[in-house]
XYZ file of C-alpha atoms in Angstrom:
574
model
C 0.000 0.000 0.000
C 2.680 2.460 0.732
C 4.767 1.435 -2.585
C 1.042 2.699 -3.845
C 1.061 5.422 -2.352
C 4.274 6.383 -3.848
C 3.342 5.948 -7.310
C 0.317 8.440 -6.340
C 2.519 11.141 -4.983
C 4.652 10.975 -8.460
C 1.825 11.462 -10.535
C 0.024 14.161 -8.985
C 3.737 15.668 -8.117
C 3.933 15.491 -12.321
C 0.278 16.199 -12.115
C 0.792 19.607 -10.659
C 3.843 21.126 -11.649
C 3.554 21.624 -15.369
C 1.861 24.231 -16.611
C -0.645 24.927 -20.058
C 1.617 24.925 -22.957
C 0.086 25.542 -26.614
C 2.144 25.119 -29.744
C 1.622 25.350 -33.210
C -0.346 23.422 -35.519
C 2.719 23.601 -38.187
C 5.866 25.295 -38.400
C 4.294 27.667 -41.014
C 1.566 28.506 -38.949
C 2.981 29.908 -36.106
C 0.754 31.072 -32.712
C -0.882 34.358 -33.164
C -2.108 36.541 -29.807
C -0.592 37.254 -26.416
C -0.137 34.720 -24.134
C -1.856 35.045 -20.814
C -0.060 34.162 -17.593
C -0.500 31.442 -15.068
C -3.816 32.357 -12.981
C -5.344 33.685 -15.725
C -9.465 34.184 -15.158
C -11.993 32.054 -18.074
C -14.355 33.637 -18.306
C -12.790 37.391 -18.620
C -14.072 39.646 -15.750
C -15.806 42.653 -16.264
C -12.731 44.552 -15.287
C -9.210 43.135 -13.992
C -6.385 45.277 -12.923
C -2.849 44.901 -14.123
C -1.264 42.915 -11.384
C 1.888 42.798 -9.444
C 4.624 40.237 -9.669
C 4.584 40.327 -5.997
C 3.368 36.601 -5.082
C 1.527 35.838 -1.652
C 1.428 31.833 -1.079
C -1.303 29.462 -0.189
C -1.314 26.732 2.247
C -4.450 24.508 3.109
C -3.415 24.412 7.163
C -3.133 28.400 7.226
C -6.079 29.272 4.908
C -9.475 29.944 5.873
C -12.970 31.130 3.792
C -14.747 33.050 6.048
C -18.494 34.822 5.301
C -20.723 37.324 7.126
C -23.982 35.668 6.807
C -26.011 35.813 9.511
C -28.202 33.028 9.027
C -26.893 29.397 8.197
C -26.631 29.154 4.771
C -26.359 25.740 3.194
C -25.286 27.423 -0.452
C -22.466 29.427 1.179
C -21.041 26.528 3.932
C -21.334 24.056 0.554
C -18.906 26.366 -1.743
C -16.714 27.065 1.011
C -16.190 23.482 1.477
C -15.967 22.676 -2.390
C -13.585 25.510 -3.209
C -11.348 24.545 -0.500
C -11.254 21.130 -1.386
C -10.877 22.714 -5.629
C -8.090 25.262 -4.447
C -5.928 22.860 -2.400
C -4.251 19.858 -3.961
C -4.504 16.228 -1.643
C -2.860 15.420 1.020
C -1.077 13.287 -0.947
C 0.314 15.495 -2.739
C 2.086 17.561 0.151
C 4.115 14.448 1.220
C 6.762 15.416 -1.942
C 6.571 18.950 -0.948
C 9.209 20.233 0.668
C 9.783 22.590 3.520
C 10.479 26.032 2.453
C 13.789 27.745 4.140
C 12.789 30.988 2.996
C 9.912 33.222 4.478
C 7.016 33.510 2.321
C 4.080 35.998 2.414
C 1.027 33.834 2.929
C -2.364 34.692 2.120
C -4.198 33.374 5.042
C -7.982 34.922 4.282
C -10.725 35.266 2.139
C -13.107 37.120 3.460
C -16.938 37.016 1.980
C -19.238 40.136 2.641
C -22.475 39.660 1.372
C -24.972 42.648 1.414
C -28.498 40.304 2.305
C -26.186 38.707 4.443
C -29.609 37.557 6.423
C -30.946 36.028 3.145
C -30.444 32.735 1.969
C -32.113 31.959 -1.192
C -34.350 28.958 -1.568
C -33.640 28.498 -5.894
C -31.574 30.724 -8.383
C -34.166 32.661 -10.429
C -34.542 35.190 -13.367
C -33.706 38.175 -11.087
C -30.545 36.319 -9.254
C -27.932 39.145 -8.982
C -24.207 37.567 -10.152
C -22.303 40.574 -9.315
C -19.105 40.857 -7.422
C -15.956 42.549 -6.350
C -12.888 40.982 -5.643
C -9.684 42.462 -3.831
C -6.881 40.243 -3.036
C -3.813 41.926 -1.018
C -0.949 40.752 1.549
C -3.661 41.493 4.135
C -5.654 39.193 3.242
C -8.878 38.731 0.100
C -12.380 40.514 0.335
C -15.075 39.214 -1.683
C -18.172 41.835 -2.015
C -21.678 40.506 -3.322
C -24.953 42.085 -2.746
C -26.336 38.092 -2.735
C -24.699 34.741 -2.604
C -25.031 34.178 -5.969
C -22.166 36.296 -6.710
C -20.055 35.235 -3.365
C -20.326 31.608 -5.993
C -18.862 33.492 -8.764
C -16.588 35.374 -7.555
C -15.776 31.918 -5.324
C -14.658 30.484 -8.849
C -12.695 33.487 -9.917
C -10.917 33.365 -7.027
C -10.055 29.452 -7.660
C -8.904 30.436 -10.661
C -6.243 32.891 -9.841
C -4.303 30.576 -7.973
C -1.452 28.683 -9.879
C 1.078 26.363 -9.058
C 4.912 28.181 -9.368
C 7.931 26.593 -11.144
C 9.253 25.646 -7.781
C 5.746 23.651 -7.159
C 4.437 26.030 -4.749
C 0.727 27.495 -4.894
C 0.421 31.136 -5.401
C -1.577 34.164 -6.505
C -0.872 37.622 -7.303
C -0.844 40.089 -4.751
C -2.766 43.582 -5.538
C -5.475 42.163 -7.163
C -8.533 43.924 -7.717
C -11.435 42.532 -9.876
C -14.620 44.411 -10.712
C -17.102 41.669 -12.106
C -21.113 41.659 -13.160
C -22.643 39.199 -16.015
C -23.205 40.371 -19.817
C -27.052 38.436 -19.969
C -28.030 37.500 -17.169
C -29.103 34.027 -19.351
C -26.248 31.741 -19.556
C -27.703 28.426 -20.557
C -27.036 24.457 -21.267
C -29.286 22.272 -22.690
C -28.674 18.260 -22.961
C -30.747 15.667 -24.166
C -31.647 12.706 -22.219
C -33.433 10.967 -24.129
C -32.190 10.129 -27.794
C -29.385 8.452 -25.113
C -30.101 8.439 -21.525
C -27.061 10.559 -19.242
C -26.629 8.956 -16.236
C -27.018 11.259 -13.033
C -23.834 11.284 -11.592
C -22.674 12.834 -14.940
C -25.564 15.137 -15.484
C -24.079 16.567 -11.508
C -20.639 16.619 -13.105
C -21.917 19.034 -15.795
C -23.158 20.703 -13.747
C -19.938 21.499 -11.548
C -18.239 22.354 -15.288
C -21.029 25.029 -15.727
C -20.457 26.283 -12.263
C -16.857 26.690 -13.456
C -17.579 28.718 -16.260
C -20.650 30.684 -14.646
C -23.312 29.411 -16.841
C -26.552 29.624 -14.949
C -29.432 27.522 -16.721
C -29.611 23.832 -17.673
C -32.100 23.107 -20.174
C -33.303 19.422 -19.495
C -34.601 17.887 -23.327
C -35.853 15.574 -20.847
C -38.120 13.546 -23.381
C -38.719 12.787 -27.140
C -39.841 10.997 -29.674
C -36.563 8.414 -28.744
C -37.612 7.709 -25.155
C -39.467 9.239 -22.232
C -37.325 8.250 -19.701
C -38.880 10.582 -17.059
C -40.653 8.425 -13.673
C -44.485 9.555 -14.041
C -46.323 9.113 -11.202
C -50.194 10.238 -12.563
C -49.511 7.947 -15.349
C -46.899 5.493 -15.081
C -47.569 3.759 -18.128
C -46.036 6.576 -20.076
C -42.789 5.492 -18.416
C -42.895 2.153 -18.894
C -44.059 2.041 -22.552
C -41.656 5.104 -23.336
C -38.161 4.405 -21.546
C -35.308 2.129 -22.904
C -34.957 0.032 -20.014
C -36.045 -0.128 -16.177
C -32.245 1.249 -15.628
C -33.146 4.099 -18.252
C -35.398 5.818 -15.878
C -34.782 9.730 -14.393
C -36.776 8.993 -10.616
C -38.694 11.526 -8.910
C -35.591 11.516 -6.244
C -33.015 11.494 -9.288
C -34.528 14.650 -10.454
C -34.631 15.966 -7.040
C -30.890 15.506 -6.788
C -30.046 17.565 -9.667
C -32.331 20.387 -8.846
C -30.697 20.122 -5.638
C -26.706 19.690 -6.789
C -28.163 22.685 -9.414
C -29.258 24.968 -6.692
C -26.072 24.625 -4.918
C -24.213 25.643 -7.881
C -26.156 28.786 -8.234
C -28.157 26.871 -11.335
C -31.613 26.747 -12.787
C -32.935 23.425 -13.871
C -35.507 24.106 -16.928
C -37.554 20.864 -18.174
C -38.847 20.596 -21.086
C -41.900 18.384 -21.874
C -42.035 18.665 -26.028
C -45.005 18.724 -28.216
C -47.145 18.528 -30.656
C -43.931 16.923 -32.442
C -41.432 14.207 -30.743
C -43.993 12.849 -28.659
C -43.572 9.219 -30.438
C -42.499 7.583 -26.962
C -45.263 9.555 -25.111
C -47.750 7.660 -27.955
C -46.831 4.404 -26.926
C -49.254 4.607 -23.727
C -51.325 6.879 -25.674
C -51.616 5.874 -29.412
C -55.189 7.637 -29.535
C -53.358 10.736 -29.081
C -51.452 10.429 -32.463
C -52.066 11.990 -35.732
C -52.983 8.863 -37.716
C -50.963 9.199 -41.563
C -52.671 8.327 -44.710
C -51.171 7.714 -48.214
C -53.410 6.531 -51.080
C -56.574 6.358 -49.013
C -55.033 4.119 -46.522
C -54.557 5.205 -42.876
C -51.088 4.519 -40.923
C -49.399 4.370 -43.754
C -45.444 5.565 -43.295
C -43.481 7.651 -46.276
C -39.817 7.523 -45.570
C -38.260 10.992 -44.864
C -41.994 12.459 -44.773
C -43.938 10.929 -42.027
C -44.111 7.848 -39.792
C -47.426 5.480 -39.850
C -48.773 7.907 -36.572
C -46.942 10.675 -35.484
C -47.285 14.511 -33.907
C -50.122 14.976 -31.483
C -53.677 15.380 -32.990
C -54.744 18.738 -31.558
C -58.921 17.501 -32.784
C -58.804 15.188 -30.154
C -59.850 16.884 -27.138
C -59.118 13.928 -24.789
C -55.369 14.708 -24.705
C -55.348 18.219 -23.227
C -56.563 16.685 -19.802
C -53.679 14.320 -19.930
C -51.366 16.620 -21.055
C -52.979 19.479 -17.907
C -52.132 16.324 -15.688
C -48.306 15.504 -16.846
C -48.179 19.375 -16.833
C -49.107 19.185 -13.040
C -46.812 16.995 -11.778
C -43.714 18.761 -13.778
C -44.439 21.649 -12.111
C -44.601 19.934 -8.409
C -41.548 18.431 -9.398
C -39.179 21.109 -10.857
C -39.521 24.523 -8.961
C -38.326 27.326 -11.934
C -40.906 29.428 -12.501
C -40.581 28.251 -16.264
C -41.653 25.370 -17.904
C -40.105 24.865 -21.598
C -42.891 23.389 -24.249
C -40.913 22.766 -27.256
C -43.331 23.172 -30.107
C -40.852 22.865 -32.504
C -40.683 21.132 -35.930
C -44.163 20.883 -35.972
C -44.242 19.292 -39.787
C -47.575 19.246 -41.315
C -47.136 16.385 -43.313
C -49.117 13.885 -41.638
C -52.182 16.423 -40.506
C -52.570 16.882 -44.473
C -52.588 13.183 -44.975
C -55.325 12.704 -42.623
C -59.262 13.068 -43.633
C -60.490 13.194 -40.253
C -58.169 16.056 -38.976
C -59.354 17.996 -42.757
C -63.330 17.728 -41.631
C -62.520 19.000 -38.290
C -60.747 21.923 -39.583
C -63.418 23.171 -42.079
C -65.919 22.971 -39.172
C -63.434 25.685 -37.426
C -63.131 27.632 -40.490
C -59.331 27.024 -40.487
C -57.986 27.859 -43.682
C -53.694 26.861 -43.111
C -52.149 24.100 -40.657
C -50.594 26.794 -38.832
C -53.844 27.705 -37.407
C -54.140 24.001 -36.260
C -51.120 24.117 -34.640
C -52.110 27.486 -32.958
C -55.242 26.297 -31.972
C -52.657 23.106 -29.965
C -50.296 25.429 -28.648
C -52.169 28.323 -27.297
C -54.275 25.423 -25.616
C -51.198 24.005 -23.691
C -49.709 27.544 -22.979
C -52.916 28.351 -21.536
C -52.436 24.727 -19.129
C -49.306 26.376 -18.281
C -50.632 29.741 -16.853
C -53.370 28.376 -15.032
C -50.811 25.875 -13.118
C -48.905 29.255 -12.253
C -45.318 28.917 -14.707
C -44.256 30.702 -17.443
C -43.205 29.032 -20.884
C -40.235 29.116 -22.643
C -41.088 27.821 -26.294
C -39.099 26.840 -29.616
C -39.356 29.948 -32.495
C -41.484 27.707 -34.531
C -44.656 28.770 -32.236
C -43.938 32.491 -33.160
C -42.947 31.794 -36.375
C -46.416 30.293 -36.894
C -48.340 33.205 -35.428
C -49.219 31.980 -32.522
C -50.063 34.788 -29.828
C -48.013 34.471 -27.242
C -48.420 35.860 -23.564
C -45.616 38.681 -23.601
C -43.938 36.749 -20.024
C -43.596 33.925 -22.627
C -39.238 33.461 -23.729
C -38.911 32.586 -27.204
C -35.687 30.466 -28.222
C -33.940 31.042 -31.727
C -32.597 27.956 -32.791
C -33.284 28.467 -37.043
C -30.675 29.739 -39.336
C -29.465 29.806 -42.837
C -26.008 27.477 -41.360
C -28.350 24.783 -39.874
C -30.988 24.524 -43.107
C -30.524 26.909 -46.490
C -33.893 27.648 -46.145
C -34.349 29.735 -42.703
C -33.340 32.548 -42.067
C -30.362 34.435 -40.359
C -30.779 34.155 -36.848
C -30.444 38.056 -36.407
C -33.297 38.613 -37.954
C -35.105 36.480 -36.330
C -33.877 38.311 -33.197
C -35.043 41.327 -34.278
C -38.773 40.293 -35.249
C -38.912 39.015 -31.831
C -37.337 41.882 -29.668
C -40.037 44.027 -32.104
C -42.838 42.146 -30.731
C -42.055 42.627 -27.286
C -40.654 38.720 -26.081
C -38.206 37.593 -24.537
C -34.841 35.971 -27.066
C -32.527 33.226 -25.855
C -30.036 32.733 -28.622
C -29.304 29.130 -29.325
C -28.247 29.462 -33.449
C -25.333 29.409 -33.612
C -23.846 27.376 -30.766
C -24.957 23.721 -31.998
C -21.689 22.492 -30.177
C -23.744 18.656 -31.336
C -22.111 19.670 -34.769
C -18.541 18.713 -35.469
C -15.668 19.360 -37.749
C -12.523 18.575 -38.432
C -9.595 20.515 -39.378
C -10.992 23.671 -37.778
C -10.991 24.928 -34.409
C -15.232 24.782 -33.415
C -14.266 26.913 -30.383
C -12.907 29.496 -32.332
C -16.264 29.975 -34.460
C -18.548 29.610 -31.261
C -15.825 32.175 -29.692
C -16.834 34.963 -32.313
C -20.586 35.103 -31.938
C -21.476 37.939 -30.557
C -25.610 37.912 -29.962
C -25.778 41.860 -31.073
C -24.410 41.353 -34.395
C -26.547 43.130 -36.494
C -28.890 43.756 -34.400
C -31.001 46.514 -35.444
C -33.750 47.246 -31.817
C -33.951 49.623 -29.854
C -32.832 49.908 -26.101
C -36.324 48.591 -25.031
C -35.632 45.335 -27.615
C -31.975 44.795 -26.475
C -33.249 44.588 -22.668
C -35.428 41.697 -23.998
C -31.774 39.454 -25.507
C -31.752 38.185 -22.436
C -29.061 35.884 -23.431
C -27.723 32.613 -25.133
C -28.264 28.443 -24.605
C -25.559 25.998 -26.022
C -27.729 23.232 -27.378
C -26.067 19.491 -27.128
C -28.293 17.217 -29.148
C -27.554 13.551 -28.260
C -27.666 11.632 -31.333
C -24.008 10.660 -31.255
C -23.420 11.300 -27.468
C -23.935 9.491 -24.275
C -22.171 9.745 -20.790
C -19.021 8.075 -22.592
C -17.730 11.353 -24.752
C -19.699 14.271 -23.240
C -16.816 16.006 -21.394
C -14.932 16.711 -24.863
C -18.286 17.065 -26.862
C -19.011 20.156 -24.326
C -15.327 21.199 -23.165
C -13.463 23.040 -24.028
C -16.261 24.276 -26.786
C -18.728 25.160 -24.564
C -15.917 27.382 -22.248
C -16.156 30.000 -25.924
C -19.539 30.338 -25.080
C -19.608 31.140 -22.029
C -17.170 33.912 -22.136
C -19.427 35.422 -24.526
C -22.136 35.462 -22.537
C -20.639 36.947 -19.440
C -17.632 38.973 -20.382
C -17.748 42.441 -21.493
C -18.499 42.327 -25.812
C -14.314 43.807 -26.293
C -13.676 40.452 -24.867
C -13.543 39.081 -28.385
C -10.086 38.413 -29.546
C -9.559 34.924 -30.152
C -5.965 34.695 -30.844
C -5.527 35.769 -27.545
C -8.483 33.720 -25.729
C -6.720 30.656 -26.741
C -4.263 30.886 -23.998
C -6.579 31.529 -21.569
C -8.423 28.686 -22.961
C -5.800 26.159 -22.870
C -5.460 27.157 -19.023
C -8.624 26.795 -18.293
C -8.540 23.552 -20.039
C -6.161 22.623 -17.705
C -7.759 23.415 -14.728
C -11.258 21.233 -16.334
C -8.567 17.993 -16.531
C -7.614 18.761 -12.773
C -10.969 18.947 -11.524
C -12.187 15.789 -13.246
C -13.774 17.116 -16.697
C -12.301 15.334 -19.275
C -11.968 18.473 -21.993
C -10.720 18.249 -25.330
C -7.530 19.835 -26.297
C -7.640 23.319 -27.987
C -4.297 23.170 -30.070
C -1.194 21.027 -30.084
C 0.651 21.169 -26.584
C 0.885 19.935 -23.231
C -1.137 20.259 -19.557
C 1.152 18.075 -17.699
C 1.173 14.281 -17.409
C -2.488 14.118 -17.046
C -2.786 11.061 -18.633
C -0.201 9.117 -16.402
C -2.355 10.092 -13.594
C -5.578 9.347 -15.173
C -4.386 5.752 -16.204
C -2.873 4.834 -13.039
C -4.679 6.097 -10.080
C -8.794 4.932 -11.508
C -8.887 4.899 -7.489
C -9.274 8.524 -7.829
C -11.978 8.859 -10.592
C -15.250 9.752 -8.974
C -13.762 12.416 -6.577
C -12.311 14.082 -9.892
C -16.002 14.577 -10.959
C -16.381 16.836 -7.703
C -13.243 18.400 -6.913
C -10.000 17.935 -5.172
C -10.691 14.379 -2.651
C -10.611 15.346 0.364
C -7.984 12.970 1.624
């Protein structure tokens, strides 16, 4: 065991000591940009001094996180404890350090003063305020927040600034002073369970990586047409008939555990329960409650590419919008955002045309186009929605349709002319929007599902900026409220969704909090490649960003497997 323990303290002693190195893809092609040094902040504050050279030292034994709250404060004693254990390296690692014969200047405090110091929040919400300032001297670190949801992010800038020296010695640079507030106060994931099931403990490791980056929402594509893999308790047969497997099944107490891991992380969990489209698994328990498809005067009849035999709900049958009211109910007792997200997106008409029944129905309402059928569907569920008390985020398509919308209702932007030649540029669409007074989450461009070769994806992500060519007013650029990474999991399970999201996902999030100058990406690739780093030493398995080196991560990752499920949450705690 202690020969074991040998071979540890080697490989996080390589582990630790060197530092993110980028080089060049070819000789010809040499780096472009300034390269950041060690401690550098992802994503870019708001405003950061020029700092010293002068280095004050960090040692687990003489550090303390201290706060002013005056009530006991789960969110705040949970950081303290997870940043200490992120900061700090294992014990392990300190038995190959050795003592210092020189006097060092320690930093022995960080000291958090919250404004509501007697609040402590319940959920994160819409209004959460991220803002923070940070001062770190030789007399110790003060962390200002008016609420503890910016004690967590400035919590995370703080990890960040501390670096390991040449000599192998934790540090951070003294006369720092950081002035920091959120760009869009949206900052969203979403990942889709069900085209392949993500098991929990990797859906909480996600959500540590978005905590790392400041991201505030997670979007849960809970269900499709693929599986419903969600535990119903009103109707359990949905569950059974639409999940892969008994083991493919999110629990009520699963769920629980990420809004709860989620809320600690200064998070919002979203669901999203998708219709009148990818509801095939929902039909299995329900088949009734599908559009039947004709072809040549024969029902369920399937055309490849077109429509299946029974697909999309059938908005004439007036049976399903009780069911629908009741699976409405018990995703709102079970997730606590104030918004519920109801899809309604590639709503294709195909199969409503096909079908005689739904073409009688509609002359009786004196409804000339399908869109009005699918208005007549949608403002039906929206109006389930309001009555249960929650909001609704929806997919464009509703708008796009002219459906009327309540004006609380957000509408996401997922169509452009780079996903399908025949939409439209997503800036317009932000604009029509904005015009008619809704709320715009920006998902277009950041399809980090897609991938390339040969080009750097980050890169592209990296120089999005959500105002680009956008023509609103003031009144329509309050309503951008922000942007949502989409992660479509057609070719993605628990197995490669660290490097599908990381360090991809890190470009996004920069854009979304830092300050729009914050747009060079010759020199963001530095930062990147440290902050890639720092994912690979707090368990996240991130892709590269160029040729280079982050230390012998993969010695360590190969030899101590002992160690894997602490990486997920931080530093063990040995």
């Amino acid at each position: 065991m202690l020969k074991y323990l040998g071979v540890l303290s080697l490989v996080f002693f390589n582990f630790f000591l060197a530092q993110a190195k980028l080089f060049y893809i070819e000789v010809k092609y040499p780096l472009l940009g300034n390269e950041a040094p060690p401690g550098s902040p992802w994503p870019m504050p708001f405003y950061m001094n020029d700092t010293s050279n002068n280095l004050l030292y960090l040692k687990k034994s003489l550090f303390q996180i201290k706060s002013n709250m005056k009530v006991d404060c789960d969110i705040i004693r949970e950081n303290i404890r997870h940043y200490r254990n992120v900061i700090f390296p294992p014990k392990i690692y300190s038995n190959v350090t050795k003592k210092s014969k020189i006097n060092l200047n320690y930093l022995t405090i960080l000291n958090l003063k919250i404004s509501a110091a007697d609040v402590c929040p319940k959920y994160p919400d819409s209004n959460m305020n991220e803002s923070y300032n940070l001062t770190i001297s030789s007399n110790g670190a003060d962390l200002y927040a008016e609420s503890v949801w910016g004690a967590l992010r400035g919590l995370e800038t703080f990890s960040q600034l501390t670096f390991f020296t040449e000599d192998n010695r934790l540090a951070i640079n003294d006369s720092t002073v950081i002035v920091d507030k959120p760009r869009f106060v949206y900052r969203g994931l979403l990942i889709d369970t069900a085209r392949h099931f993500i098991p929990v403990p990797i859906l909480r490791k996600q959500l540590d990586a978005m905590a790392y980056h400041k991201l505030n929402v997670f979007h849960w594509h809970i269900v499709d047409d693929q599986s419903f893999p969600l535990e119903l308790f009103k109707y359990p047969n949905i569950t059974e008939k639409g999940r892969y497997s008994k083991a493919h099944v999110y629990t009520h107490k699963d769920v629980k555990t990420i809004i709860e891991h989620a809320r600690l992380r200064g998070i919002r969990v979203i669901p999203e329960f998708d219709s009148p489209g990818h509801v095939e698994a929902f039909g299995r328990a329900f088949p009734e409650f599908l559009t039947v498809c004709w072809k040549d005067g024969k029902p369920y009849q399937p055309i490849f590419s077109v429509q299946g035999a029974a697909e999309i709900v059938n908005p004439t049958n007036e049976y399903v919008y009780p069911v629908l009211k009741e699976i409405l109910s018990e995703f709102k007792n079970l997730f606590v955002d104030e918004y519920i997200h109801l899809g309604n997106d590639e709503v294709y008409y195909d199969c409503w045309k096909s079908n005689p029944d739904v073409a009688n129905w509609m002359k009786k309402m004196n409804f000339s186009e399908y869109h009005h059928l699918q208005a007549y569907y949608s403002s039906k569920v929206l109006k389930i929605v309001q009555d249960l008390g929650r909001k609704s985020t929806v997919w464009q398509d509703v708008y796009d349709n002219g459906v009327e919308l309540q004006k609380g209702t957000q509408i996401q932007i997922w169509k452009d002319t780079s996903i399908l030649p025949e939409h439209g540029k997503w800036s317009d669409y932000l604009n029509n929007v904005t015009r008619d007074g809704y709320a715009a989450i920006l998902s277009s461009p950041w399809y980090i599902n897609f991938v390339s070769y040969g080009y750097q994806e980050w890169y592209k992500f990296y120089q999005v900026d959500p105002f680009a060519n956008f023509s609103g007013n003031d009144a329509q650029a309050k309503l951008l409220i922000g942007g949502e990474a989409a992660l479509w999991s057609e070719y993605v399970d628990g197995g490669n969704m660290d490097s599908r999201l990381w360090p991809r996902l890190s470009a996004i999030a920069e854009r979304l909090w830092s300050p729009a100058h914050v747009n060079d990406p010759e020199d963001a690739k530095f930062r990147l490649d440290e902050q890639r780093c720092r994912l690979l030493r707090r368990g996240i398995v991130a892709a590269p960003v160029l040729n280079g080196y982050c230390g012998d991560y993969e010695y360590g990752m190969a030899k101590s497997n002992v160690f894997d499920p602490v990486f997920n949450y931080g530093w063990p705690n040995l």
